[in-house]
Short mmCIF file of C-alpha atoms in Angstrom, two decimals:
data_model
loop_
_atom_site.label_atom_id
_atom_site.label_comp_id
_atom_site.label_asym_id
_atom_site.label_seq_id
_atom_site.Cartn_x
_atom_site.Cartn_y
_atom_site.Cartn_z
CA MET A 1 -12.36 35.71 -12.83
CA THR A 2 -12.57 31.95 -15.20
CA ARG A 3 -9.59 29.88 -13.74
CA PRO A 4 -7.41 28.84 -17.18
CA VAL A 5 -7.76 24.76 -16.79
CA ALA A 6 -4.77 22.77 -15.75
CA PRO A 7 -3.93 18.83 -16.14
CA LEU A 8 -4.21 16.27 -13.39
CA SER A 9 -2.72 12.69 -13.76
CA LEU A 10 -1.38 10.22 -11.31
CA ASP A 11 0.81 7.20 -12.47
CA LEU A 12 -0.50 4.33 -10.69
CA ASP A 13 2.76 2.50 -9.97
CA ASN A 14 2.37 -0.38 -8.15
CA LYS A 15 4.60 -1.71 -4.81
CA TRP A 16 6.51 -4.53 -6.96
CA SER A 17 7.31 -1.95 -9.53
CA TYR A 18 8.90 0.44 -7.24
CA LEU A 19 10.98 -2.73 -5.12
CA MET A 20 11.66 -3.95 -9.05
CA THR A 21 13.33 -1.06 -10.46
CA HIS A 22 15.43 -0.88 -6.94
CA GLY A 23 16.73 -4.13 -7.57
CA ASP A 24 15.00 -5.82 -4.56
CA ALA A 25 14.61 -9.67 -4.97
CA SER A 26 11.06 -9.85 -3.12
CA TRP A 27 9.12 -8.04 -6.16
CA ASP A 28 8.82 -10.90 -8.86
CA THR A 29 5.90 -12.06 -6.48
CA TYR A 30 3.87 -8.63 -6.79
CA PRO A 31 3.51 -7.36 -3.76
CA SER A 32 0.48 -4.63 -4.20
CA TYR A 33 -0.62 -1.74 -1.51
CA LEU A 34 -3.71 -0.71 -4.95
CA SER A 35 -6.40 -2.18 -1.78
CA VAL A 36 -5.32 0.56 0.17
CA LEU A 37 -4.11 3.17 -2.05
CA VAL A 38 -7.01 3.12 -4.65
CA PRO A 39 -10.16 3.94 -1.98
CA ARG A 40 -7.78 6.60 -0.50
CA VAL A 41 -6.96 8.00 -3.62
CA LEU A 42 -10.28 8.24 -4.76
CA ASP A 43 -11.51 9.35 -1.21
CA PHE A 44 -9.40 12.35 -1.92
CA LEU A 45 -10.07 13.02 -4.85
CA ASP A 46 -13.93 12.86 -4.05
CA LYS A 47 -13.69 15.43 -1.34
CA ARG A 48 -11.97 18.03 -3.79
CA GLY A 49 -14.56 16.81 -6.75
CA LEU A 50 -11.98 16.12 -8.94
CA LYS A 51 -11.83 14.38 -11.59
CA ILE A 52 -8.27 13.35 -13.05
CA THR A 53 -6.61 10.85 -15.74
CA PHE A 54 -4.77 8.10 -14.01
CA PHE A 55 -1.85 5.79 -16.06
CA VAL A 56 -2.55 2.23 -15.33
CA VAL A 57 0.55 -0.26 -15.40
CA GLY A 58 -1.29 -3.11 -17.84
CA ARG A 59 0.59 -6.05 -15.73
CA ASP A 60 -1.61 -5.19 -12.15
CA ALA A 61 -4.85 -4.93 -15.33
CA THR A 62 -4.38 -9.08 -15.46
CA MET A 63 -4.71 -9.91 -12.12
CA ASP A 64 -8.03 -10.53 -10.13
CA GLN A 65 -7.47 -8.81 -7.30
CA HIS A 66 -7.12 -5.89 -9.03
CA ARG A 67 -9.77 -5.73 -11.61
CA ASP A 68 -12.62 -4.45 -9.20
CA LEU A 69 -10.21 -1.58 -8.10
CA LEU A 70 -8.95 -0.49 -11.51
CA GLY A 71 -12.71 -0.27 -12.82
CA GLU A 72 -13.75 1.59 -10.25
CA LEU A 73 -11.92 4.42 -11.26
CA ALA A 74 -13.45 4.67 -14.45
CA ARG A 75 -16.82 4.11 -12.62
CA ARG A 76 -15.91 6.95 -10.60
CA GLY A 77 -15.48 9.21 -13.46
CA HIS A 78 -11.82 9.14 -14.02
CA ARG A 79 -10.00 8.58 -17.18
CA ILE A 80 -7.92 5.86 -17.83
CA ALA A 81 -4.20 6.16 -19.72
CA ASN A 82 -1.50 3.51 -20.81
CA HIS A 83 1.57 3.10 -18.44
CA SER A 84 3.43 0.18 -19.85
CA PHE A 85 2.39 -3.20 -19.21
CA GLY A 86 5.75 -4.25 -17.13
CA HIS A 87 6.45 -1.23 -15.75
CA LEU A 88 10.22 -1.66 -16.86
CA PRO A 89 11.87 1.45 -17.20
CA TRP A 90 14.03 1.63 -19.90
CA LEU A 91 11.76 1.40 -23.06
CA GLN A 92 14.27 3.28 -25.14
CA ARG A 93 16.01 -0.41 -25.25
CA PHE A 94 13.14 -1.89 -26.65
CA THR A 95 12.99 -3.37 -29.78
CA PRO A 96 10.45 -2.57 -32.80
CA ALA A 97 8.85 -5.71 -31.92
CA GLN A 98 8.79 -5.19 -27.82
CA VAL A 99 7.66 -1.83 -28.40
CA THR A 100 4.84 -3.31 -29.88
CA ASP A 101 4.36 -6.14 -27.62
CA GLU A 102 4.58 -3.92 -24.56
CA LEU A 103 1.44 -1.68 -26.33
CA GLU A 104 -0.84 -4.48 -27.24
CA ARG A 105 -0.27 -6.28 -23.94
CA SER A 106 -1.09 -3.31 -22.11
CA GLU A 107 -3.94 -2.21 -24.40
CA GLU A 108 -5.54 -4.99 -24.11
CA ALA A 109 -5.48 -6.03 -20.34
CA ILE A 110 -6.16 -2.22 -19.37
CA GLU A 111 -9.48 -2.29 -21.73
CA ALA A 112 -10.76 -5.78 -20.22
CA ALA A 113 -10.02 -4.33 -16.29
CA THR A 114 -11.43 -0.68 -16.79
CA GLY A 115 -13.82 -0.98 -19.71
CA HIS A 116 -11.47 1.66 -21.85
CA ARG A 117 -9.23 1.52 -24.59
CA PRO A 118 -6.34 4.09 -23.47
CA ARG A 119 -5.48 6.95 -25.78
CA GLY A 120 -2.72 8.79 -23.44
CA PHE A 121 0.62 7.57 -22.63
CA ARG A 122 3.44 8.00 -20.04
CA GLY A 123 6.83 5.92 -20.06
CA PRO A 124 7.81 4.29 -16.91
CA GLY A 125 10.25 6.45 -15.09
CA PHE A 126 10.30 8.92 -17.82
CA SER A 127 11.47 6.40 -20.72
CA MET A 128 10.72 7.05 -24.68
CA SER A 129 11.99 6.06 -27.42
CA ASP A 130 11.51 7.36 -31.41
CA GLU A 131 9.79 3.88 -31.58
CA VAL A 132 7.48 4.53 -28.74
CA ILE A 133 6.24 7.87 -30.47
CA ALA A 134 6.08 6.27 -33.87
CA GLN A 135 4.22 3.35 -32.57
CA LEU A 136 1.81 5.51 -30.29
CA GLY A 137 1.01 7.79 -33.62
CA ARG A 138 -0.51 4.55 -35.68
CA ARG A 139 -2.07 3.08 -32.92
CA GLY A 140 -4.43 6.11 -32.43
CA TYR A 141 -3.09 7.38 -29.34
CA LEU A 142 -3.70 11.47 -28.09
CA TYR A 143 -1.19 12.27 -26.83
CA ASP A 144 1.95 11.42 -24.86
CA ALA A 145 2.97 12.96 -21.61
CA THR A 146 6.45 11.39 -20.88
CA VAL A 147 8.64 14.22 -21.22
CA PHE A 148 9.90 15.21 -18.15
CA PRO A 149 12.41 18.43 -18.63
CA ASN A 150 14.06 18.06 -15.32
CA ILE A 151 17.91 19.72 -14.20
CA LEU A 152 18.02 17.87 -11.54
CA SER A 153 16.78 13.98 -13.01
CA PRO A 154 20.91 12.99 -13.05
CA ILE A 155 20.65 13.72 -9.41
CA GLY A 156 17.64 11.86 -8.54
CA ARG A 157 19.06 8.73 -10.25
CA ALA A 158 22.34 9.00 -8.31
CA TYR A 159 20.42 9.32 -5.52
CA TYR A 160 18.01 6.40 -6.06
CA LEU A 161 20.78 4.16 -7.16
CA ARG A 162 23.35 4.49 -4.46
CA THR A 163 20.39 2.57 -2.55
CA THR A 164 20.84 -0.16 -4.43
CA ASP A 165 22.98 -3.63 -5.05
CA LEU A 166 22.31 -3.72 -9.05
CA SER A 167 24.66 -5.55 -11.59
CA PRO A 168 26.57 -3.14 -13.82
CA GLU A 169 24.04 -4.41 -16.42
CA GLU A 170 21.20 -3.87 -14.49
CA ARG A 171 22.93 -0.31 -13.89
CA ALA A 172 23.30 0.11 -17.29
CA GLN A 173 19.34 -0.75 -18.05
CA ARG A 174 18.55 1.92 -15.32
CA GLU A 175 21.08 4.65 -16.95
CA GLU A 176 18.29 7.04 -17.63
CA LEU A 177 16.60 6.81 -15.28
CA PHE A 178 13.71 9.78 -14.73
CA GLY A 179 15.41 11.13 -17.89
CA THR A 180 19.07 12.36 -19.14
CA LEU A 181 20.13 15.96 -18.74
CA SER A 182 19.63 16.86 -22.53
CA THR A 183 15.57 16.02 -21.39
CA ALA A 184 15.71 18.97 -19.08
CA PHE A 185 15.82 21.40 -22.21
CA ARG A 186 12.83 19.67 -24.18
CA PRO A 187 10.07 22.35 -23.82
CA ASN A 188 8.62 23.16 -20.79
CA LYS A 189 5.22 23.55 -22.56
CA PRO A 190 2.99 21.38 -24.77
CA PHE A 191 4.31 21.02 -28.48
CA ALA A 192 3.97 18.25 -30.51
CA TRP A 193 5.67 15.32 -32.08
CA LYS A 194 5.94 15.21 -36.08
CA LEU A 195 4.79 12.26 -37.56
CA GLY A 196 4.15 11.50 -40.88
CA VAL A 197 3.11 13.72 -43.31
CA GLY A 198 0.42 15.95 -41.77
CA GLU A 199 0.60 13.76 -38.47
CA SER A 200 1.96 14.27 -35.35
CA LEU A 201 1.00 12.96 -31.53
CA ILE A 202 0.44 16.04 -29.12
CA GLU A 203 2.87 16.08 -26.03
CA VAL A 204 2.02 17.18 -22.69
CA PRO A 205 5.18 17.93 -20.60
CA VAL A 206 5.48 17.19 -16.80
CA THR A 207 5.92 21.00 -15.95
CA THR A 208 8.83 21.94 -14.27
CA LEU A 209 9.54 25.46 -12.88
CA PRO A 210 9.33 27.91 -15.69
CA GLY A 211 13.35 28.71 -16.59
CA LEU A 212 15.39 26.97 -13.57
CA ARG A 213 13.76 23.37 -14.50
CA THR A 214 13.24 22.09 -11.39
CA PRO A 215 10.48 19.52 -10.32
CA ILE A 216 7.09 20.79 -8.78
CA HIS A 217 5.69 17.48 -8.92
CA LEU A 218 3.51 16.32 -5.76
CA SER A 219 6.34 14.21 -5.10
CA TYR A 220 9.09 16.71 -4.90
CA LEU A 221 6.81 18.91 -2.86
CA THR A 222 5.66 16.45 -0.34
CA TYR A 223 9.85 15.64 0.72
CA LEU A 224 10.71 19.35 0.50
CA GLY A 225 7.07 20.33 2.73
CA GLY A 226 8.40 17.13 4.95
CA LYS A 227 11.86 18.77 5.52
CA ALA A 228 10.33 22.71 5.49
CA ARG A 229 6.27 23.52 5.01
CA PRO A 230 6.60 26.62 4.60
CA VAL A 231 9.58 26.77 2.26
CA ALA A 232 8.16 24.00 0.04
CA SER A 233 4.76 25.96 -0.41
CA ALA A 234 7.05 29.41 -0.92
CA TYR A 235 8.75 27.28 -3.70
CA PHE A 236 5.49 26.20 -5.32
CA ARG A 237 3.64 29.75 -4.70
CA THR A 238 6.43 31.24 -6.85
CA ALA A 239 6.46 28.31 -9.75
CA LEU A 240 2.74 29.04 -9.75
CA THR A 241 3.79 32.61 -10.48
CA PHE A 242 6.42 31.70 -13.22
CA CYS A 243 3.95 29.36 -14.74
CA ARG A 244 1.45 31.78 -15.72
CA LEU A 245 3.67 35.05 -16.15
CA VAL A 246 5.11 32.52 -19.17
CA GLY A 247 1.14 31.44 -19.77
CA ASN A 248 1.86 27.48 -19.04
CA PRO A 249 -0.59 25.92 -16.95
CA PRO A 250 1.18 23.38 -14.84
CA SER A 251 0.57 19.48 -15.61
CA MET A 252 0.63 18.63 -11.98
CA LEU A 253 1.48 14.91 -11.49
CA LEU A 254 0.97 12.55 -8.76
CA HIS A 255 2.29 9.26 -7.52
CA PRO A 256 0.95 6.56 -5.36
CA LEU A 257 3.93 7.26 -2.64
CA ASP A 258 2.20 10.73 -2.45
CA PHE A 259 -0.29 8.76 -0.15
CA ILE A 260 1.30 5.77 1.16
CA GLY A 261 3.30 6.61 4.18
CA ALA A 262 5.87 5.17 6.58
CA ASP A 263 2.97 3.85 8.67
CA ASP A 264 1.50 2.07 5.94
CA ASP A 265 4.24 0.30 4.22
CA ARG A 266 8.35 -0.41 5.77
CA ASP A 267 9.49 -2.06 2.71
CA LEU A 268 9.69 1.20 0.56
CA GLY A 269 12.20 3.55 2.83
CA PHE A 270 14.56 3.93 0.27
CA PHE A 271 12.12 6.07 -1.51
CA PRO A 272 12.61 10.35 -0.39
CA GLY A 273 9.91 11.26 1.80
CA MET A 274 8.61 7.68 2.79
CA ASP A 275 9.56 9.07 6.00
CA LEU A 276 6.39 10.66 6.52
CA ILE A 277 3.19 9.02 7.87
CA SER A 278 0.34 9.17 5.49
CA GLU A 279 -1.78 11.15 7.29
CA ARG A 280 0.60 13.89 6.91
CA LYS A 281 1.34 13.44 3.27
CA LEU A 282 -2.38 13.62 2.87
CA GLU A 283 -2.84 16.95 4.81
CA LEU A 284 0.50 18.07 2.69
CA ALA A 285 -1.87 16.78 -0.54
CA HIS A 286 -4.56 19.07 0.57
CA GLY A 287 -2.15 22.14 1.44
CA PHE A 288 -0.63 21.99 -2.15
CA LEU A 289 -3.39 21.16 -4.45
CA ASP A 290 -5.11 24.27 -2.67
CA GLN A 291 -2.58 26.15 -3.58
CA LEU A 292 -2.94 25.34 -7.52
CA GLU A 293 -6.60 25.65 -7.63
CA GLU A 294 -6.23 28.98 -6.78
CA SER A 295 -5.14 29.56 -10.23
CA TYR A 296 -6.50 26.80 -12.43
CA ALA A 297 -9.16 24.89 -12.68
CA LEU A 298 -8.38 21.10 -12.38
CA VAL A 299 -9.21 18.54 -15.24
CA PRO A 300 -7.84 15.17 -16.74
CA MET A 301 -5.29 15.17 -19.54
CA GLU A 302 -7.51 14.60 -22.02
CA ASP A 303 -9.93 17.38 -21.21
CA TYR A 304 -7.26 19.69 -21.15
CA VAL A 305 -6.05 17.93 -24.74
CA ALA A 306 -8.89 18.85 -26.46
CA GLY A 307 -8.19 22.03 -26.22
CA VAL A 308 -4.28 22.73 -25.86
CA ALA A 309 -3.26 25.49 -28.51
CA ILE A 310 0.24 23.99 -30.25
CA ASP A 311 2.35 26.10 -31.97
CA THR A 312 6.06 23.92 -31.67
CA VAL A 313 6.12 21.27 -33.38
CA ARG A 314 9.29 18.92 -33.24
CA VAL A 315 10.75 16.04 -34.51
CA PRO A 316 11.66 13.18 -32.35
CA ASP A 317 15.17 12.38 -31.29
CA TYR A 318 15.69 10.29 -28.81
CA SER A 319 17.93 8.63 -31.27
CA VAL A 320 19.98 11.75 -31.41
#
């Protein structure tokens, strides 16, 4: 039988962006692991014969040491999308002028480094606002992929913030990090944001387990797999079964720390799963994608969006 297609993407967050969100003072020197990560991920994808979408951070694209690495993503046939300029996970606090500046700077930097103008967007830390959605539509974007209907988001945020030493103001900035509880009740299937008369923007949520709304992205599976591999595999197999039953091919999300291990970096030990070495993470990643590819043919976001059927339209409601 022909397998249905499902989208696969990777948010190319750099080391400095994790440190910044965590509140570590060294972030503003812009430490990077891209020289290790990018070749490793490209080799991983080549072995599997996969092309995916990379959501690139604009600031990284402005740095000379990253331009060849980011250009290689496009040269190897992968798609390029926008993950903001500064990876500030509080876009909901931006003024309209700040949103415009963020999108313009990221688009220009990403196009200069990769040769491709991004047509897809995902907000850092799953942050979003009505204004961002409206401007994406006006700027000709094909899709957004920020919605993360995850019932565990508040728990994940609390777990993350308990390891920080942030000021009250900094904590307030991060009050919607990973999404709010209300986000868990947004659609789990692709839908469209209504913009103007006859205008809309396709939204492809990061899929969670249908019904239960718990995560199934690779970072969560890797964390579970590092504790109990059979349990993680059974959980993922159950999630895929439910996705098939409800007719929702999962939008699978990868992150850099799914491929970077404790042997590569000791500064990110506050992040779940960073007690595992990279070899173990690669083994887990191959195993979980093997499971996924049993049921679905994996494609870039853009290929999936081109053929996706949309039967739900919603008015943007982040400001409510």
